[in-house]
Amino acid sequence: MLARQIVNDSEQYDALFVDQLSAPIPLLKYTHAHIFFYCHFPDYLLARRDTLGQKLYRAPFDLLEEFTTGEADEIVVNSRFTQETFRKAFPHLGKIPKVLTPALNFEAYDRPVDSGDPLLRALRTEKQIVLSINRFERKKDVGLALRAFALCLQENGPDRAATSKCCLVAAGGWDPRVVENTQYLKELDAQAKQLGLRTRTIAPQRASKDALALLPEEAASASAIVDDGSTDQLASVDVLFLPSFTENQRAFLLSAARCVVYTPANEHLGIVPLEAMYMRVPVVAANSGGPRETIQHGQTGYLCEPTEDNFAGAISRLLTMDDEKWRAMGDAGHDRVKLAFSLDTFGAKLEHLILGMLQRPTGASVVLGVLVTLFIFFAVTTTLLLTWWR
């Protein structure tokens, strides 16, 4: 609908910025504007094709994505990892997208923590915090953080006292309407208990009764935690699950964490490591995907093979590290993010790319746009008919 409104608009556009989905690009070519397409990750690689029916169903849409993506005058992606993935996904395009890394809005992280927030009571502790921030989805592999943390607590040796006085906080997006979110959180809670870890789950603010029923048993409300003067609400907790946390809770945790553990493999980019480094928190991440481009191994954190042994070793190193060296690592991460991932840097690169695009003639023809528009109409109509028929 928006694409059609733009086409019918009397305003003449020099450039149009299209984000994520390439399907409207052929229609937008009718404006004779240059099309700048920001491809976060090919949809082709996100859809499932486990059965013959799924493969047949996806075939026209996969072809459509490749064809419409090629209609853009400039294509950019969010990392070199995504750039290589794009090249493999769309081998017939003959185009290599440029890299435009997303930025952080530093003002959002410079705001002071509201220490009077009652939702922070449940998070106050004298323990060192090992923080994981990820949506509760299986592909995020939060279980790796659990296994590595359990291994840290089980290890014997001179650093046993330091590693025992810590708590893993697994915070992330959780939607009661998403079955995987509710299932995976319960799976993680069960897995932690099997590992001998004591768990607690803090219910999201204003969660409904139906939502509360989908949480692990004995989930507590953060606002219901009584302020009894204790400075350690997590004294008897090894793992705290914090689904759907607030911005103030995030700010508090990042300000208090000893390290952030980022477990997804082959992540497109990963904003969490940037957030952590800006807040001067070293990061332990999988040695694949976007984190290889953001984390400087040994300087702003550690890149590890995705096994509990490797992650546990890196976490223990940060928990027992001399405070002066730990602060130096945090400062290095902060400086790196300010230099390479600021809005000013992003804006300057974006402006350079758009101005360069405008120097070239717009690429795709109107005839191709007509053909692809008809293809879109056919695919949508077929999908609707199949849905109705079922």
mmCIF file of C-alpha atoms in Angstrom:
data_model
loop_
_atom_site.group_PDB
_atom_site.id
_atom_site.type_symbol
_atom_site.label_atom_id
_atom_site.label_comp_id
_atom_site.label_asym_id
_atom_site.label_seq_id
_atom_site.Cartn_x
_atom_site.Cartn_y
_atom_site.Cartn_z
ATOM 1 C CA MET A 1 0.000 0.000 0.000
ATOM 2 C CA LEU A 2 2.787 2.416 0.922
ATOM 3 C CA ALA A 3 4.675 1.630 -2.293
ATOM 4 C CA ARG A 4 1.553 2.360 -4.344
ATOM 5 C CA GLN A 5 1.015 5.658 -2.515
ATOM 6 C CA ILE A 6 4.584 6.700 -3.270
ATOM 7 C CA VAL A 7 4.171 5.786 -6.945
ATOM 8 C CA ASN A 8 0.997 7.876 -7.165
ATOM 9 C CA ASP A 9 2.514 10.786 -5.237
ATOM 10 C CA SER A 10 2.982 13.958 -7.273
ATOM 11 C CA GLU A 11 6.270 14.573 -5.438
ATOM 12 C CA GLN A 12 9.425 13.715 -7.378
ATOM 13 C CA TYR A 13 11.939 11.723 -5.361
ATOM 14 C CA ASP A 14 15.671 11.505 -5.998
ATOM 15 C CA ALA A 15 16.179 8.437 -3.815
ATOM 16 C CA LEU A 16 14.051 5.971 -1.905
ATOM 17 C CA PHE A 17 15.374 3.979 1.060
ATOM 18 C CA VAL A 18 13.954 0.427 1.227
ATOM 19 C CA ASP A 19 14.573 -1.642 4.354
ATOM 20 C CA GLN A 20 14.587 -5.452 4.773
ATOM 21 C CA LEU A 21 12.059 -6.581 2.108
ATOM 22 C CA SER A 22 12.842 -6.167 -1.592
ATOM 23 C CA ALA A 23 9.373 -7.023 -2.978
ATOM 24 C CA PRO A 24 8.191 -3.395 -3.447
ATOM 25 C CA ILE A 25 11.318 -2.302 -5.345
ATOM 26 C CA PRO A 26 9.987 -3.003 -8.894
ATOM 27 C CA LEU A 27 6.844 -1.021 -8.150
ATOM 28 C CA LEU A 28 8.909 1.834 -6.738
ATOM 29 C CA LYS A 29 10.911 1.950 -9.970
ATOM 30 C CA TYR A 30 7.879 3.646 -11.527
ATOM 31 C CA THR A 31 8.893 6.785 -9.631
ATOM 32 C CA HIS A 32 12.171 6.862 -11.623
ATOM 33 C CA ALA A 33 13.949 7.425 -8.303
ATOM 34 C CA HIS A 34 17.155 5.675 -7.319
ATOM 35 C CA ILE A 35 16.467 2.760 -4.965
ATOM 36 C CA PHE A 36 18.746 2.240 -1.962
ATOM 37 C CA PHE A 37 18.122 -1.199 -0.408
ATOM 38 C CA TYR A 38 19.329 -2.160 3.080
ATOM 39 C CA CYS A 39 19.340 -5.966 3.159
ATOM 40 C CA HIS A 40 19.748 -7.094 6.769
ATOM 41 C CA PHE A 41 19.777 -10.791 5.833
ATOM 42 C CA PRO A 42 18.369 -12.677 2.822
ATOM 43 C CA ASP A 43 14.854 -13.909 3.591
ATOM 44 C CA TYR A 44 15.755 -16.860 1.384
ATOM 45 C CA LEU A 45 17.900 -18.226 4.221
ATOM 46 C CA LEU A 46 15.364 -17.657 6.996
ATOM 47 C CA ALA A 47 12.487 -19.729 5.570
ATOM 48 C CA ARG A 48 12.203 -23.465 6.189
ATOM 49 C CA ARG A 49 12.272 -26.017 3.349
ATOM 50 C CA ASP A 50 12.039 -29.306 5.199
ATOM 51 C CA THR A 51 9.437 -30.882 2.909
ATOM 52 C CA LEU A 52 8.826 -31.000 -0.834
ATOM 53 C CA GLY A 53 5.682 -28.937 -0.344
ATOM 54 C CA GLN A 54 7.631 -26.206 1.455
ATOM 55 C CA LYS A 55 10.273 -26.192 -1.279
ATOM 56 C CA LEU A 56 7.650 -25.869 -4.024
ATOM 57 C CA TYR A 57 5.828 -23.176 -2.075
ATOM 58 C CA ARG A 58 9.003 -21.163 -1.479
ATOM 59 C CA ALA A 59 10.428 -21.500 -5.013
ATOM 60 C CA PRO A 60 8.570 -18.536 -6.614
ATOM 61 C CA PHE A 61 9.185 -16.335 -3.579
ATOM 62 C CA ASP A 62 12.907 -17.163 -3.536
ATOM 63 C CA LEU A 63 13.131 -16.290 -7.227
ATOM 64 C CA LEU A 64 11.159 -13.129 -6.593
ATOM 65 C CA GLU A 65 13.485 -12.055 -3.768
ATOM 66 C CA GLU A 66 16.604 -12.495 -5.883
ATOM 67 C CA PHE A 67 15.080 -10.730 -8.882
ATOM 68 C CA THR A 68 13.628 -7.781 -6.961
ATOM 69 C CA THR A 69 16.814 -7.340 -4.916
ATOM 70 C CA GLY A 70 18.752 -7.002 -8.151
ATOM 71 C CA GLU A 71 16.487 -4.109 -9.179
ATOM 72 C CA ALA A 72 17.946 -1.845 -6.492
ATOM 73 C CA ASP A 73 20.473 0.774 -7.578
ATOM 74 C CA GLU A 74 22.521 0.332 -4.416
ATOM 75 C CA ILE A 75 22.492 -2.655 -2.054
ATOM 76 C CA VAL A 76 24.049 -2.555 1.401
ATOM 77 C CA VAL A 77 24.217 -5.097 4.225
ATOM 78 C CA ASN A 78 24.961 -4.861 7.935
ATOM 79 C CA SER A 79 28.244 -6.816 8.098
ATOM 80 C CA ARG A 80 30.933 -8.523 6.039
ATOM 81 C CA PHE A 81 29.475 -11.831 7.223
ATOM 82 C CA THR A 82 26.094 -10.899 5.705
ATOM 83 C CA GLN A 83 27.899 -9.663 2.590
ATOM 84 C CA GLU A 84 29.424 -13.107 2.029
ATOM 85 C CA THR A 85 26.119 -14.795 2.865
ATOM 86 C CA PHE A 86 24.363 -12.559 0.308
ATOM 87 C CA ARG A 87 26.881 -13.489 -2.369
ATOM 88 C CA LYS A 88 26.247 -17.199 -1.815
ATOM 89 C CA ALA A 89 22.461 -16.814 -1.592
ATOM 90 C CA PHE A 90 22.143 -14.783 -4.803
ATOM 91 C CA PRO A 91 24.907 -16.068 -7.124
ATOM 92 C CA HIS A 92 23.087 -14.982 -10.301
ATOM 93 C CA LEU A 93 22.880 -11.289 -9.401
ATOM 94 C CA GLY A 94 26.513 -10.553 -10.039
ATOM 95 C CA LYS A 95 26.368 -7.810 -7.404
ATOM 96 C CA ILE A 96 28.407 -7.564 -4.219
ATOM 97 C CA PRO A 97 26.636 -5.341 -1.670
ATOM 98 C CA LYS A 98 28.531 -2.746 0.302
ATOM 99 C CA VAL A 99 28.738 -2.927 4.108
ATOM 100 C CA LEU A 100 26.959 -0.308 6.217
ATOM 101 C CA THR A 101 27.182 -1.319 9.864
ATOM 102 C CA PRO A 102 24.308 -0.166 12.125
ATOM 103 C CA ALA A 103 25.019 2.366 14.839
ATOM 104 C CA LEU A 104 24.136 2.853 18.483
ATOM 105 C CA ASN A 105 22.275 5.888 19.724
ATOM 106 C CA PHE A 106 24.664 6.713 22.553
ATOM 107 C CA GLU A 107 22.184 9.018 24.286
ATOM 108 C CA ALA A 108 19.986 6.016 25.086
ATOM 109 C CA TYR A 109 22.881 4.414 27.001
ATOM 110 C CA ASP A 110 24.198 7.578 28.648
ATOM 111 C CA ARG A 111 21.006 8.118 30.648
ATOM 112 C CA PRO A 112 21.559 7.482 34.362
ATOM 113 C CA VAL A 113 19.887 4.475 35.953
ATOM 114 C CA ASP A 114 16.754 5.286 37.940
ATOM 115 C CA SER A 115 17.950 3.770 41.203
ATOM 116 C CA GLY A 116 14.559 4.310 42.831
ATOM 117 C CA ASP A 117 12.840 1.973 40.394
ATOM 118 C CA PRO A 118 11.146 -0.805 42.443
ATOM 119 C CA LEU A 119 11.753 -3.224 39.546
ATOM 120 C CA LEU A 120 15.464 -3.128 40.382
ATOM 121 C CA ARG A 121 15.022 -4.628 43.863
ATOM 122 C CA ALA A 122 15.093 -8.175 42.491
ATOM 123 C CA LEU A 123 18.399 -7.498 40.721
ATOM 124 C CA ARG A 124 20.446 -6.064 43.575
ATOM 125 C CA THR A 125 23.273 -8.360 44.566
ATOM 126 C CA GLU A 126 26.799 -8.416 45.915
ATOM 127 C CA LYS A 127 27.668 -11.178 43.456
ATOM 128 C CA GLN A 128 29.469 -10.620 40.180
ATOM 129 C CA ILE A 129 26.929 -10.654 37.355
ATOM 130 C CA VAL A 130 27.467 -12.680 34.201
ATOM 131 C CA LEU A 131 24.881 -11.280 31.799
ATOM 132 C CA SER A 132 23.234 -12.882 28.773
ATOM 133 C CA ILE A 133 20.894 -10.753 26.648
ATOM 134 C CA ASN A 134 19.036 -12.634 23.929
ATOM 135 C CA ARG A 135 15.523 -13.389 22.839
ATOM 136 C CA PHE A 136 14.271 -16.681 24.237
ATOM 137 C CA GLU A 137 14.682 -18.555 20.958
ATOM 138 C CA ARG A 138 16.502 -21.850 20.501
ATOM 139 C CA LYS A 139 18.775 -20.494 17.768
ATOM 140 C CA LYS A 140 20.214 -18.051 20.335
ATOM 141 C CA ASP A 141 21.644 -21.048 22.241
ATOM 142 C CA VAL A 142 21.273 -19.568 25.731
ATOM 143 C CA GLY A 143 21.753 -23.139 26.953
ATOM 144 C CA LEU A 144 25.439 -22.762 26.097
ATOM 145 C CA ALA A 145 25.662 -19.930 28.628
ATOM 146 C CA LEU A 146 24.030 -22.154 31.260
ATOM 147 C CA ARG A 147 26.411 -25.048 30.653
ATOM 148 C CA ALA A 148 29.474 -22.810 30.621
ATOM 149 C CA PHE A 149 28.380 -21.032 33.803
ATOM 150 C CA ALA A 150 27.745 -24.345 35.558
ATOM 151 C CA LEU A 151 31.231 -25.458 34.565
ATOM 152 C CA CYS A 152 32.673 -22.253 36.066
ATOM 153 C CA LEU A 153 31.037 -23.053 39.397
ATOM 154 C CA GLN A 154 32.154 -26.689 39.347
ATOM 155 C CA GLU A 155 35.824 -26.021 38.663
ATOM 156 C CA ASN A 156 38.185 -26.419 41.595
ATOM 157 C CA GLY A 157 41.376 -24.496 42.146
ATOM 158 C CA PRO A 158 42.718 -21.218 43.561
ATOM 159 C CA ASP A 159 40.028 -19.179 41.768
ATOM 160 C CA ARG A 160 37.123 -21.220 43.170
ATOM 161 C CA ALA A 161 36.123 -18.524 45.689
ATOM 162 C CA ALA A 162 35.917 -15.817 43.009
ATOM 163 C CA THR A 163 33.921 -17.891 40.541
ATOM 164 C CA SER A 164 31.459 -19.097 43.184
ATOM 165 C CA LYS A 165 30.387 -15.576 44.106
ATOM 166 C CA CYS A 166 28.651 -14.864 40.825
ATOM 167 C CA CYS A 167 25.227 -15.118 39.241
ATOM 168 C CA LEU A 168 24.117 -15.616 35.648
ATOM 169 C CA VAL A 169 21.299 -13.294 34.566
ATOM 170 C CA ALA A 170 19.591 -14.461 31.367
ATOM 171 C CA ALA A 171 17.505 -11.531 30.139
ATOM 172 C CA GLY A 172 15.725 -11.193 26.839
ATOM 173 C CA GLY A 173 12.631 -10.753 24.738
ATOM 174 C CA TRP A 174 9.743 -13.021 25.692
ATOM 175 C CA ASP A 175 6.270 -12.898 24.166
ATOM 176 C CA PRO A 176 3.532 -15.140 25.638
ATOM 177 C CA ARG A 177 1.941 -15.316 22.168
ATOM 178 C CA VAL A 178 5.067 -16.931 20.707
ATOM 179 C CA VAL A 179 5.080 -20.642 21.514
ATOM 180 C CA GLU A 180 8.839 -21.004 21.104
ATOM 181 C CA ASN A 181 9.472 -18.234 23.656
ATOM 182 C CA THR A 182 7.341 -19.889 26.329
ATOM 183 C CA GLN A 183 8.650 -23.386 25.637
ATOM 184 C CA TYR A 184 12.313 -22.403 25.505
ATOM 185 C CA LEU A 185 12.268 -20.444 28.751
ATOM 186 C CA LYS A 186 10.814 -23.477 30.542
ATOM 187 C CA GLU A 187 13.389 -25.718 28.855
ATOM 188 C CA LEU A 188 16.208 -23.459 30.040
ATOM 189 C CA ASP A 189 14.860 -23.437 33.590
ATOM 190 C CA ALA A 190 14.685 -27.248 33.583
ATOM 191 C CA GLN A 191 18.172 -27.521 32.072
ATOM 192 C CA ALA A 192 19.629 -25.208 34.725
ATOM 193 C CA LYS A 193 18.114 -27.299 37.511
ATOM 194 C CA GLN A 194 19.492 -30.490 35.942
ATOM 195 C CA LEU A 195 22.912 -28.840 36.062
ATOM 196 C CA GLY A 196 22.454 -28.289 39.795
ATOM 197 C CA LEU A 197 21.855 -24.548 39.501
ATOM 198 C CA ARG A 198 19.354 -22.698 41.675
ATOM 199 C CA THR A 199 16.987 -20.650 39.517
ATOM 200 C CA ARG A 200 14.522 -17.809 39.842
ATOM 201 C CA THR A 201 12.289 -16.247 37.203
ATOM 202 C CA ILE A 202 11.064 -12.654 37.434
ATOM 203 C CA ALA A 203 7.763 -12.128 35.648
ATOM 204 C CA PRO A 204 7.464 -9.272 33.112
ATOM 205 C CA GLN A 205 5.868 -6.074 34.350
ATOM 206 C CA ARG A 206 2.063 -6.091 33.998
ATOM 207 C CA ALA A 207 1.994 -9.716 32.834
ATOM 208 C CA SER A 208 -1.536 -11.090 32.576
ATOM 209 C CA LYS A 209 -2.696 -14.187 34.447
ATOM 210 C CA ASP A 210 -2.563 -16.146 31.199
ATOM 211 C CA ALA A 211 1.023 -15.000 30.610
ATOM 212 C CA LEU A 212 2.048 -15.873 34.177
ATOM 213 C CA ALA A 213 0.756 -19.402 33.645
ATOM 214 C CA LEU A 214 3.222 -19.806 30.757
ATOM 215 C CA LEU A 215 6.261 -18.964 32.873
ATOM 216 C CA PRO A 216 8.322 -21.495 34.852
ATOM 217 C CA GLU A 217 6.791 -22.456 38.186
ATOM 218 C CA GLU A 218 7.227 -20.067 41.117
ATOM 219 C CA ALA A 219 7.900 -17.056 38.887
ATOM 220 C CA ALA A 220 7.858 -13.892 40.991
ATOM 221 C CA SER A 221 6.904 -10.319 40.222
ATOM 222 C CA ALA A 222 9.791 -7.832 40.488
ATOM 223 C CA SER A 223 7.564 -5.222 42.099
ATOM 224 C CA ALA A 224 6.464 -7.781 44.705
ATOM 225 C CA ILE A 225 10.019 -8.227 46.028
ATOM 226 C CA VAL A 226 10.009 -6.794 49.542
ATOM 227 C CA ASP A 227 12.711 -4.240 50.342
ATOM 228 C CA ASP A 228 13.915 -5.796 53.595
ATOM 229 C CA GLY A 229 17.177 -3.863 53.634
ATOM 230 C CA SER A 230 19.137 -6.740 52.176
ATOM 231 C CA THR A 231 21.800 -5.806 49.650
ATOM 232 C CA ASP A 232 21.759 -9.237 48.044
ATOM 233 C CA GLN A 233 18.464 -10.465 46.636
ATOM 234 C CA LEU A 234 20.315 -13.178 44.700
ATOM 235 C CA ALA A 235 22.236 -14.738 47.574
ATOM 236 C CA SER A 236 20.473 -18.070 47.062
ATOM 237 C CA VAL A 237 20.191 -17.817 43.255
ATOM 238 C CA ASP A 238 22.651 -19.058 40.632
ATOM 239 C CA VAL A 239 20.601 -18.215 37.530
ATOM 240 C CA LEU A 240 18.051 -15.445 37.232
ATOM 241 C CA PHE A 241 15.728 -15.462 34.211
ATOM 242 C CA LEU A 242 14.424 -12.019 33.304
ATOM 243 C CA PRO A 243 11.983 -12.209 30.384
ATOM 244 C CA SER A 244 10.875 -8.950 28.738
ATOM 245 C CA PHE A 245 13.002 -6.649 30.854
ATOM 246 C CA THR A 246 12.596 -2.865 30.927
ATOM 247 C CA GLU A 247 15.100 -0.333 29.586
ATOM 248 C CA ASN A 248 15.975 0.719 33.129
ATOM 249 C CA GLN A 249 16.614 -2.904 34.113
ATOM 250 C CA ARG A 250 18.834 -3.296 31.046
ATOM 251 C CA ALA A 251 20.771 -0.152 31.946
ATOM 252 C CA PHE A 252 21.211 -1.367 35.535
ATOM 253 C CA LEU A 253 22.424 -4.803 34.461
ATOM 254 C CA LEU A 254 24.889 -3.408 31.931
ATOM 255 C CA SER A 255 26.230 -1.020 34.558
ATOM 256 C CA ALA A 256 26.681 -3.857 37.066
ATOM 257 C CA ALA A 257 27.810 -6.769 34.873
ATOM 258 C CA ARG A 258 31.310 -8.214 35.018
ATOM 259 C CA CYS A 259 30.930 -9.649 31.532
ATOM 260 C CA VAL A 260 28.324 -10.238 28.829
ATOM 261 C CA VAL A 261 28.003 -13.697 27.308
ATOM 262 C CA TYR A 262 26.746 -13.704 23.699
ATOM 263 C CA THR A 263 26.065 -17.243 22.512
ATOM 264 C CA PRO A 264 24.389 -17.149 19.036
ATOM 265 C CA ALA A 265 26.459 -18.693 16.245
ATOM 266 C CA ASN A 266 26.635 -17.036 12.823
ATOM 267 C CA GLU A 267 24.747 -13.972 14.019
ATOM 268 C CA HIS A 268 24.225 -11.428 11.219
ATOM 269 C CA LEU A 269 25.822 -8.655 13.278
ATOM 270 C CA GLY A 270 24.775 -8.652 16.942
ATOM 271 C CA ILE A 271 23.846 -5.370 18.626
ATOM 272 C CA VAL A 272 24.257 -6.738 22.159
ATOM 273 C CA PRO A 273 28.090 -6.880 21.985
ATOM 274 C CA LEU A 274 28.097 -3.237 20.866
ATOM 275 C CA GLU A 275 25.821 -2.256 23.755
ATOM 276 C CA ALA A 276 28.016 -4.099 26.227
ATOM 277 C CA MET A 277 31.275 -2.646 24.927
ATOM 278 C CA TYR A 278 29.874 0.891 24.937
ATOM 279 C CA MET A 279 28.944 0.335 28.589
ATOM 280 C CA ARG A 280 32.532 -0.809 29.242
ATOM 281 C CA VAL A 281 31.637 -4.474 29.763
ATOM 282 C CA PRO A 282 33.904 -7.108 28.147
ATOM 283 C CA VAL A 283 32.119 -9.632 25.931
ATOM 284 C CA VAL A 284 32.493 -13.390 25.503
ATOM 285 C CA ALA A 285 31.010 -14.393 22.124
ATOM 286 C CA ALA A 286 30.984 -17.178 19.581
ATOM 287 C CA ASN A 287 33.822 -16.925 17.091
ATOM 288 C CA SER A 288 31.561 -16.626 14.046
ATOM 289 C CA GLY A 289 29.360 -14.146 12.212
ATOM 290 C CA GLY A 290 29.128 -10.467 13.093
ATOM 291 C CA PRO A 291 30.908 -10.570 16.500
ATOM 292 C CA ARG A 292 34.161 -11.353 14.676
ATOM 293 C CA GLU A 293 33.883 -7.862 13.159
ATOM 294 C CA THR A 294 32.941 -6.004 16.337
ATOM 295 C CA ILE A 295 34.878 -7.687 19.163
ATOM 296 C CA GLN A 296 38.664 -7.424 19.241
ATOM 297 C CA HIS A 297 39.830 -10.703 20.745
ATOM 298 C CA GLY A 298 41.866 -10.187 23.906
ATOM 299 C CA GLN A 299 41.310 -6.422 23.839
ATOM 300 C CA THR A 300 37.551 -5.833 24.181
ATOM 301 C CA GLY A 301 36.518 -9.395 25.007
ATOM 302 C CA TYR A 302 37.034 -12.968 23.876
ATOM 303 C CA LEU A 303 35.913 -14.880 20.786
ATOM 304 C CA CYS A 304 35.431 -18.577 21.519
ATOM 305 C CA GLU A 305 34.481 -21.746 19.742
ATOM 306 C CA PRO A 306 30.882 -22.525 20.809
ATOM 307 C CA THR A 307 31.625 -25.137 23.480
ATOM 308 C CA GLU A 308 31.041 -24.891 27.225
ATOM 309 C CA ASP A 309 34.728 -25.513 27.918
ATOM 310 C CA ASN A 310 35.876 -22.550 25.823
ATOM 311 C CA PHE A 311 33.151 -20.226 27.082
ATOM 312 C CA ALA A 312 33.727 -21.271 30.713
ATOM 313 C CA GLY A 313 37.435 -20.554 30.374
ATOM 314 C CA ALA A 314 36.797 -17.043 29.017
ATOM 315 C CA ILE A 315 34.154 -16.274 31.656
ATOM 316 C CA SER A 316 36.439 -17.458 34.479
ATOM 317 C CA ARG A 317 39.252 -15.329 33.085
ATOM 318 C CA LEU A 318 37.095 -12.213 33.306
ATOM 319 C CA LEU A 319 35.691 -13.062 36.745
ATOM 320 C CA THR A 320 39.177 -13.481 38.198
ATOM 321 C CA MET A 321 40.919 -10.777 36.176
ATOM 322 C CA ASP A 322 42.730 -7.960 37.939
ATOM 323 C CA ASP A 323 40.357 -4.975 38.198
ATOM 324 C CA GLU A 324 42.775 -2.609 36.495
ATOM 325 C CA LYS A 325 43.146 -4.918 33.480
ATOM 326 C CA TRP A 326 39.376 -5.516 33.418
ATOM 327 C CA ARG A 327 38.709 -1.757 33.350
ATOM 328 C CA ALA A 328 41.269 -1.310 30.570
ATOM 329 C CA MET A 329 39.448 -3.943 28.508
ATOM 330 C CA GLY A 330 36.135 -2.187 29.145
ATOM 331 C CA ASP A 331 37.577 1.194 28.184
ATOM 332 C CA ALA A 332 38.984 -0.271 24.960
ATOM 333 C CA GLY A 333 35.523 -1.575 24.027
ATOM 334 C CA HIS A 334 33.913 1.777 24.786
ATOM 335 C CA ASP A 335 36.432 3.644 22.654
ATOM 336 C CA ARG A 336 36.016 1.190 19.786
ATOM 337 C CA VAL A 337 32.230 1.579 19.681
ATOM 338 C CA LYS A 338 32.426 5.385 19.899
ATOM 339 C CA LEU A 339 34.863 5.468 16.993
ATOM 340 C CA ALA A 340 33.335 2.928 14.621
ATOM 341 C CA PHE A 341 29.645 2.598 15.506
ATOM 342 C CA SER A 342 28.372 6.106 16.212
ATOM 343 C CA LEU A 343 25.398 7.721 14.493
ATOM 344 C CA ASP A 344 27.791 10.309 13.035
ATOM 345 C CA THR A 345 29.929 7.581 11.458
ATOM 346 C CA PHE A 346 26.841 5.779 10.172
ATOM 347 C CA GLY A 347 25.366 9.008 8.762
ATOM 348 C CA ALA A 348 28.581 9.961 6.973
ATOM 349 C CA LYS A 349 28.855 6.509 5.333
ATOM 350 C CA LEU A 350 25.176 6.520 4.385
ATOM 351 C CA GLU A 351 25.429 9.973 2.819
ATOM 352 C CA HIS A 352 28.536 8.951 0.863
ATOM 353 C CA LEU A 353 26.793 5.846 -0.491
ATOM 354 C CA ILE A 354 23.619 7.678 -1.503
ATOM 355 C CA LEU A 355 25.497 10.517 -3.209
ATOM 356 C CA GLY A 356 27.584 7.975 -5.094
ATOM 357 C CA MET A 357 24.435 6.127 -6.169
ATOM 358 C CA LEU A 358 22.877 9.350 -7.480
ATOM 359 C CA GLN A 359 25.874 9.889 -9.772
ATOM 360 C CA ARG A 360 24.941 6.724 -11.674
ATOM 361 C CA PRO A 361 21.929 6.300 -13.948
ATOM 362 C CA THR A 362 19.078 4.375 -12.366
ATOM 363 C CA GLY A 363 19.421 0.752 -13.378
ATOM 364 C CA ALA A 364 16.294 -1.330 -13.884
ATOM 365 C CA SER A 365 13.801 -0.755 -16.710
ATOM 366 C CA VAL A 366 10.099 -0.096 -16.358
ATOM 367 C CA VAL A 367 9.356 -3.224 -18.436
ATOM 368 C CA LEU A 368 11.060 -5.415 -15.854
ATOM 369 C CA GLY A 369 9.093 -3.651 -13.164
ATOM 370 C CA VAL A 370 5.851 -4.509 -14.943
ATOM 371 C CA LEU A 371 6.814 -8.172 -15.250
ATOM 372 C CA VAL A 372 7.755 -8.447 -11.579
ATOM 373 C CA THR A 373 4.591 -6.625 -10.501
ATOM 374 C CA LEU A 374 2.549 -9.224 -12.410
ATOM 375 C CA PHE A 375 4.609 -11.960 -10.760
ATOM 376 C CA ILE A 376 3.847 -10.508 -7.319
ATOM 377 C CA PHE A 377 0.144 -10.376 -8.164
ATOM 378 C CA PHE A 378 0.194 -14.011 -9.347
ATOM 379 C CA ALA A 379 2.078 -15.253 -6.270
ATOM 380 C CA VAL A 380 -0.177 -13.426 -3.806
ATOM 381 C CA THR A 381 -3.336 -14.577 -5.599
ATOM 382 C CA THR A 382 -2.141 -18.182 -5.665
ATOM 383 C CA THR A 383 -1.312 -18.075 -1.960
ATOM 384 C CA LEU A 384 -4.736 -16.682 -1.082
ATOM 385 C CA LEU A 385 -6.495 -19.308 -3.217
ATOM 386 C CA LEU A 386 -4.491 -22.131 -1.623
ATOM 387 C CA THR A 387 -5.281 -20.787 1.844
ATOM 388 C CA TRP A 388 -8.999 -20.581 1.023
ATOM 389 C CA TRP A 389 -8.988 -24.056 -0.542
ATOM 390 C CA ARG A 390 -7.464 -25.597 2.604
#
